[in-house]
Amino acid sequence: MKVWAVANQKGGVGKTTSSIALAGLLADAGKRVVVVDLDPHGSMTSYFGHDPDSLEHSVFDLFQHQGAVPEGLPQQLLLPTSHERIALLPSSTALATLERQSPGQNGLGLVISKALAQLWQEFDHAIIDSPPLLGVLMVNALAASQHLVIPVQTEFLALKGLERMVNTINMINRSRRQALPFSIVPTLFDRRTQASIGALRVLRDTYPETLWPAFIPVDTRLRDASRHGLVPSRHDANSRGVIAYRALLKHLLGQVPASQVA
C-alpha cells in the first residue's frame, strides 16, 4: 500500500478536492483506494453523501483504545462511496473533542498507522485528508504517510501558511527514521490575476526542489463534481482540473521512493 497525506495548516486551499481527485484517478486505473477523513469538519465524508453530524461510528472510534487499534475495527468503520473502488474511513464532529482528550493518553500519534496496517492487504493506496491545524490528527496523518502533498492556493496569504507547514515537517522529521518527502502543489491558479501569477513565481523561486512545476487551475467543474458527490474524473474526465490532477498523479507516482512502498 502507498500512503499519501494531503495537509496544510491553512484551510480553503483545496485539500479535500485534491484528495478526492487523486483517489478517483487511482480508482479509475483499477486501484483499490481507502480515503481517510481526519478533518472534524468532515468535508470528504459529506462529499460522498454521509453526514458527519449523525454518524454513529467514525475514525473517532479508533482513538478510544489508549493508542491500540482492536483487530477488525478499521474494516468495520469503512463506508461506501460513489466510486466502487473507493472506501471511506469517515470523520465525525466528535473528532473536534479529541485534542481535549489526548493529553491524558499516550501513543495516540500512531493510531492511523496501526489502522492502515490492518487494511494493508485490502487496498493499493490510502489518501489521508488532514485538518488545517497542527494537533494529534495531523500528527497521525504525517506519521502514517510515505509522501505528503501540500496544496497551496496561489495567493500571498497562503504562502505564510505554507511556511508554517514546512516548519512543521522539519519538526516532525526530527522524530522520524526517514525524512518525510513532500510535494508542494499550487492550487486555485487563475492566470487572469496578477495575484496568482505573482504567488506562483514566489513559490517557484522559494521552493524549487519540492514544488510541482505545474498547477491546478480554478475550474468550476471541480465544484460541480462535489455537488453531485462524484469524483471529478467521473463527472468530467476532460475538464481542465482533471487533466491537471492527472499530471500531478503521474508526478507523485514517480516521486515515492521504492524503498518506502510495501
GROMACS .gro file of C-alpha atoms in nm:
model
  262
    1MET     CA    1   0.000   0.000   0.000
    2LYS     CA    2   0.113   0.353  -0.079
    3VAL     CA    3   0.005   0.607   0.182
    4TRP     CA    4  -0.019   0.975   0.099
    5ALA     CA    5  -0.135   1.253   0.328
    6VAL     CA    6  -0.278   1.580   0.199
    7ALA     CA    7  -0.219   1.858   0.450
    8ASN     CA    8  -0.173   2.230   0.502
    9GLN     CA    9  -0.209   2.443   0.814
   10LYS     CA   10  -0.431   2.682   0.618
   11GLY     CA   11  -0.786   2.597   0.520
   12GLY     CA   12  -0.952   2.659   0.185
   13VAL     CA   13  -0.653   2.559  -0.028
   14GLY     CA   14  -0.807   2.255  -0.198
   15LYS     CA   15  -0.705   1.970   0.034
   16THR     CA   16  -1.029   1.772   0.009
   17THR     CA   17  -1.068   1.830  -0.365
   18SER     CA   18  -0.708   1.718  -0.420
   19SER     CA   19  -0.754   1.408  -0.204
   20ILE     CA   20  -1.072   1.300  -0.384
   21ALA     CA   21  -0.945   1.385  -0.733
   22LEU     CA   22  -0.629   1.178  -0.683
   23ALA     CA   23  -0.824   0.891  -0.526
   24GLY     CA   24  -1.067   0.893  -0.817
   25LEU     CA   25  -0.793   0.877  -1.079
   26LEU     CA   26  -0.622   0.590  -0.896
   27ALA     CA   27  -0.954   0.405  -0.870
   28ASP     CA   28  -1.029   0.467  -1.239
   29ALA     CA   29  -0.698   0.293  -1.312
   30GLY     CA   30  -0.817  -0.016  -1.124
   31LYS     CA   31  -0.651   0.052  -0.788
   32ARG     CA   32  -0.830  -0.017  -0.460
   33VAL     CA   33  -0.826   0.304  -0.258
   34VAL     CA   34  -0.917   0.390   0.100
   35VAL     CA   35  -0.966   0.758   0.179
   36VAL     CA   36  -0.932   0.868   0.540
   37ASP     CA   37  -1.113   1.180   0.661
   38LEU     CA   38  -0.929   1.323   0.963
   39ASP     CA   39  -1.086   1.668   0.946
   40PRO     CA   40  -1.356   1.725   1.213
   41HIS     CA   41  -1.542   1.937   0.957
   42GLY     CA   42  -1.592   1.616   0.759
   43SER     CA   43  -1.579   1.771   0.411
   44MET     CA   44  -1.469   1.446   0.249
   45THR     CA   45  -1.732   1.248   0.438
   46SER     CA   46  -2.002   1.494   0.329
   47TYR     CA   47  -1.872   1.488  -0.030
   48PHE     CA   48  -1.956   1.118  -0.050
   49GLY     CA   49  -2.305   1.163   0.094
   50HIS     CA   50  -2.250   1.074   0.461
   51ASP     CA   51  -2.342   1.315   0.739
   52PRO     CA   52  -2.055   1.368   0.989
   53ASP     CA   53  -2.304   1.515   1.238
   54SER     CA   54  -2.513   1.198   1.260
   55LEU     CA   55  -2.269   0.910   1.203
   56GLU     CA   56  -2.264   0.672   1.498
   57HIS     CA   57  -1.920   0.537   1.412
   58SER     CA   58  -1.619   0.708   1.254
   59VAL     CA   59  -1.240   0.732   1.276
   60PHE     CA   60  -1.304   0.881   1.620
   61ASP     CA   61  -1.367   0.522   1.738
   62LEU     CA   62  -1.007   0.433   1.654
   63PHE     CA   63  -0.880   0.678   1.916
   64GLN     CA   64  -1.082   0.534   2.206
   65HIS     CA   65  -0.849   0.244   2.296
   66GLN     CA   66  -0.546   0.406   2.462
   67GLY     CA   67  -0.345   0.410   2.139
   68ALA     CA   68  -0.427   0.049   2.043
   69VAL     CA   69  -0.650  -0.043   1.748
   70PRO     CA   70  -0.868  -0.352   1.809
   71GLU     CA   71  -0.839  -0.617   1.540
   72GLY     CA   72  -1.104  -0.574   1.272
   73LEU     CA   73  -1.220  -0.227   1.383
   74PRO     CA   74  -1.090  -0.038   1.075
   75GLN     CA   75  -1.279  -0.276   0.843
   76GLN     CA   76  -1.598  -0.226   1.045
   77LEU     CA   77  -1.576   0.152   1.003
   78LEU     CA   78  -1.543   0.154   0.623
   79LEU     CA   79  -1.827   0.317   0.428
   80PRO     CA   80  -1.905   0.300   0.055
   81THR     CA   81  -1.859   0.594  -0.181
   82SER     CA   82  -1.989   0.680  -0.526
   83HIS     CA   83  -1.687   0.500  -0.676
   84GLU     CA   84  -1.693   0.121  -0.644
   85ARG     CA   85  -1.316   0.101  -0.583
   86ILE     CA   86  -1.300   0.372  -0.314
   87ALA     CA   87  -1.388   0.308   0.051
   88LEU     CA   88  -1.413   0.578   0.315
   89LEU     CA   89  -1.296   0.589   0.675
   90PRO     CA   90  -1.535   0.870   0.773
   91SER     CA   91  -1.497   1.168   1.000
   92SER     CA   92  -1.748   1.284   1.259
   93THR     CA   93  -1.781   1.606   1.453
   94ALA     CA   94  -1.675   1.411   1.765
   95LEU     CA   95  -1.318   1.437   1.631
   96ALA     CA   96  -1.320   1.800   1.739
   97THR     CA   97  -1.310   1.684   2.102
   98LEU     CA   98  -1.003   1.467   2.052
   99GLU     CA   99  -0.748   1.736   2.131
  100ARG     CA  100  -0.906   1.786   2.475
  101GLN     CA  101  -0.896   1.412   2.546
  102SER     CA  102  -0.548   1.337   2.415
  103PRO     CA  103  -0.322   1.494   2.685
  104GLY     CA  104  -0.404   1.209   2.924
  105GLN     CA  105  -0.338   0.933   2.672
  106ASN     CA  106  -0.010   0.800   2.539
  107GLY     CA  107   0.055   0.658   2.193
  108LEU     CA  108  -0.221   0.843   2.009
  109GLY     CA  109   0.016   0.965   1.737
  110LEU     CA  110   0.032   0.625   1.565
  111VAL     CA  111  -0.335   0.525   1.570
  112ILE     CA  112  -0.390   0.581   1.196
  113SER     CA  113  -0.067   0.398   1.114
  114LYS     CA  114  -0.192   0.098   1.312
  115ALA     CA  115  -0.537   0.114   1.149
  116LEU     CA  116  -0.389   0.122   0.799
  117ALA     CA  117  -0.162  -0.170   0.886
  118GLN     CA  118  -0.480  -0.378   0.928
  119LEU     CA  119  -0.600  -0.268   0.582
  120TRP     CA  120  -0.263  -0.312   0.412
  121GLN     CA  121  -0.357  -0.614   0.200
  122GLU     CA  122  -0.704  -0.487   0.109
  123PHE     CA  123  -0.604  -0.163  -0.061
  124ASP     CA  124  -0.338  -0.042  -0.301
  125HIS     CA  125  -0.347   0.322  -0.188
  126ALA     CA  126  -0.454   0.524   0.114
  127ILE     CA  127  -0.508   0.900   0.093
  128ILE     CA  128  -0.549   1.093   0.417
  129ASP     CA  129  -0.731   1.428   0.425
  130SER     CA  130  -0.590   1.623   0.721
  131PRO     CA  131  -0.734   1.904   0.932
  132PRO     CA  132  -0.586   2.254   0.886
  133LEU     CA  133  -0.420   2.273   1.226
  134LEU     CA  134  -0.129   2.107   1.397
  135GLY     CA  135  -0.252   1.860   1.658
  136VAL     CA  136  -0.293   1.490   1.722
  137LEU     CA  137  -0.488   1.436   1.397
  138MET     CA  138  -0.231   1.599   1.170
  139VAL     CA  139   0.048   1.422   1.359
  140ASN     CA  140  -0.130   1.093   1.283
  141ALA     CA  141  -0.155   1.181   0.914
  142LEU     CA  142   0.213   1.272   0.888
  143ALA     CA  143   0.326   0.969   1.089
  144ALA     CA  144   0.131   0.731   0.863
  145SER     CA  145   0.233   0.895   0.538
  146GLN     CA  146   0.502   0.791   0.291
  147HIS     CA  147   0.463   1.108   0.088
  148LEU     CA  148   0.298   1.438   0.177
  149VAL     CA  149   0.103   1.652  -0.068
  150ILE     CA  150   0.076   2.019   0.034
  151PRO     CA  151  -0.185   2.208  -0.171
  152VAL     CA  152  -0.117   2.583  -0.165
  153GLN     CA  153  -0.357   2.839  -0.302
  154THR     CA  154  -0.176   3.077  -0.535
  155GLU     CA  155  -0.231   3.390  -0.332
  156PHE     CA  156   0.010   3.562  -0.095
  157LEU     CA  157  -0.171   3.495   0.235
  158ALA     CA  158  -0.147   3.122   0.163
  159LEU     CA  159   0.231   3.145   0.135
  160LYS     CA  160   0.259   3.216   0.510
  161GLY     CA  161   0.058   2.902   0.582
  162LEU     CA  162   0.299   2.706   0.365
  163GLU     CA  163   0.594   2.841   0.562
  164ARG     CA  164   0.435   2.713   0.885
  165MET     CA  165   0.367   2.375   0.723
  166VAL     CA  166   0.728   2.334   0.610
  167ASN     CA  167   0.844   2.421   0.963
  168THR     CA  168   0.611   2.153   1.098
  169ILE     CA  169   0.753   1.894   0.857
  170ASN     CA  170   1.106   1.981   0.970
  171MET     CA  171   0.998   1.935   1.331
  172ILE     CA  172   0.827   1.601   1.257
  173ASN     CA  173   1.128   1.477   1.060
  174ARG     CA  174   1.347   1.503   1.368
  175SER     CA  175   1.147   1.217   1.521
  176ARG     CA  176   1.119   1.000   1.206
  177ARG     CA  177   1.369   0.738   1.096
  178GLN     CA  178   1.335   0.864   0.740
  179ALA     CA  179   1.257   1.221   0.638
  180LEU     CA  180   0.904   1.262   0.503
  181PRO     CA  181   0.924   1.361   0.135
  182PHE     CA  182   0.671   1.620   0.023
  183SER     CA  183   0.539   1.789  -0.289
  184ILE     CA  184   0.403   2.143  -0.286
  185VAL     CA  185   0.109   2.173  -0.527
  186PRO     CA  186  -0.008   2.518  -0.643
  187THR     CA  187  -0.389   2.522  -0.649
  188LEU     CA  188  -0.673   2.754  -0.749
  189PHE     CA  189  -0.448   2.920  -1.004
  190ASP     CA  190  -0.615   3.192  -1.209
  191ARG     CA  191  -0.395   3.312  -1.493
  192ARG     CA  192  -0.615   3.621  -1.530
  193THR     CA  193  -0.498   3.768  -1.198
  194GLN     CA  194  -0.162   3.917  -1.109
  195ALA     CA  195  -0.201   3.778  -0.757
  196SER     CA  196  -0.199   3.419  -0.885
  197ILE     CA  197   0.087   3.481  -1.128
  198GLY     CA  198   0.295   3.657  -0.862
  199ALA     CA  199   0.232   3.392  -0.597
  200LEU     CA  200   0.328   3.114  -0.838
  201ARG     CA  201   0.651   3.298  -0.921
  202VAL     CA  202   0.736   3.327  -0.549
  203LEU     CA  203   0.666   2.956  -0.497
  204ARG     CA  204   0.896   2.864  -0.786
  205ASP     CA  205   1.172   3.090  -0.654
  206THR     CA  206   1.141   2.978  -0.290
  207TYR     CA  207   1.076   2.603  -0.319
  208PRO     CA  208   1.244   2.489  -0.642
  209GLU     CA  209   1.328   2.142  -0.510
  210THR     CA  210   0.988   2.042  -0.371
  211LEU     CA  211   0.742   2.236  -0.588
  212TRP     CA  212   0.542   2.051  -0.851
  213PRO     CA  213   0.625   2.267  -1.153
  214ALA     CA  214   0.269   2.282  -1.288
  215PHE     CA  215  -0.052   2.395  -1.111
  216ILE     CA  216  -0.418   2.309  -1.054
  217PRO     CA  217  -0.631   2.577  -1.221
  218VAL     CA  218  -0.953   2.728  -1.096
  219ASP     CA  219  -1.220   2.505  -1.252
  220THR     CA  220  -1.592   2.523  -1.178
  221ARG     CA  221  -1.625   2.161  -1.296
  222LEU     CA  222  -1.447   2.052  -0.976
  223ARG     CA  223  -1.715   2.227  -0.772
  224ASP     CA  224  -1.987   2.072  -0.988
  225ALA     CA  225  -1.842   1.726  -0.921
  226SER     CA  226  -1.864   1.782  -0.545
  227ARG     CA  227  -2.226   1.889  -0.575
  228HIS     CA  228  -2.303   1.554  -0.742
  229GLY     CA  229  -2.089   1.352  -0.499
  230LEU     CA  230  -1.878   1.216  -0.785
  231VAL     CA  231  -1.501   1.201  -0.812
  232PRO     CA  232  -1.405   1.474  -1.063
  233SER     CA  233  -1.287   1.226  -1.328
  234ARG     CA  234  -1.629   1.057  -1.326
  235HIS     CA  235  -1.806   1.392  -1.359
  236ASP     CA  236  -1.595   1.534  -1.643
  237ALA     CA  237  -1.284   1.337  -1.739
  238ASN     CA  238  -1.164   1.610  -1.977
  239SER     CA  239  -1.206   1.916  -1.758
  240ARG     CA  240  -0.901   2.138  -1.704
  241GLY     CA  241  -0.888   2.043  -1.336
  242VAL     CA  242  -0.893   1.668  -1.400
  243ILE     CA  243  -0.626   1.698  -1.670
  244ALA     CA  244  -0.408   1.884  -1.418
  245TYR     CA  245  -0.469   1.627  -1.144
  246ARG     CA  246  -0.384   1.350  -1.388
  247ALA     CA  247  -0.046   1.516  -1.448
  248LEU     CA  248   0.001   1.557  -1.072
  249LEU     CA  249  -0.072   1.189  -1.011
  250LYS     CA  250   0.186   1.087  -1.269
  251HIS     CA  251   0.438   1.311  -1.091
  252LEU     CA  252   0.356   1.168  -0.747
  253LEU     CA  253   0.378   0.807  -0.863
  254GLY     CA  254   0.728   0.885  -0.983
  255GLN     CA  255   0.823   1.061  -0.660
  256VAL     CA  256   0.754   0.789  -0.399
  257PRO     CA  257   1.083   0.605  -0.328
  258ALA     CA  258   1.054   0.232  -0.397
  259SER     CA  259   1.208   0.159  -0.056
  260GLN     CA  260   0.901   0.312   0.112
  261VAL     CA  261   0.640   0.115  -0.084
  262ALA     CA  262   0.532  -0.216   0.067
   0.00000   0.00000   0.00000
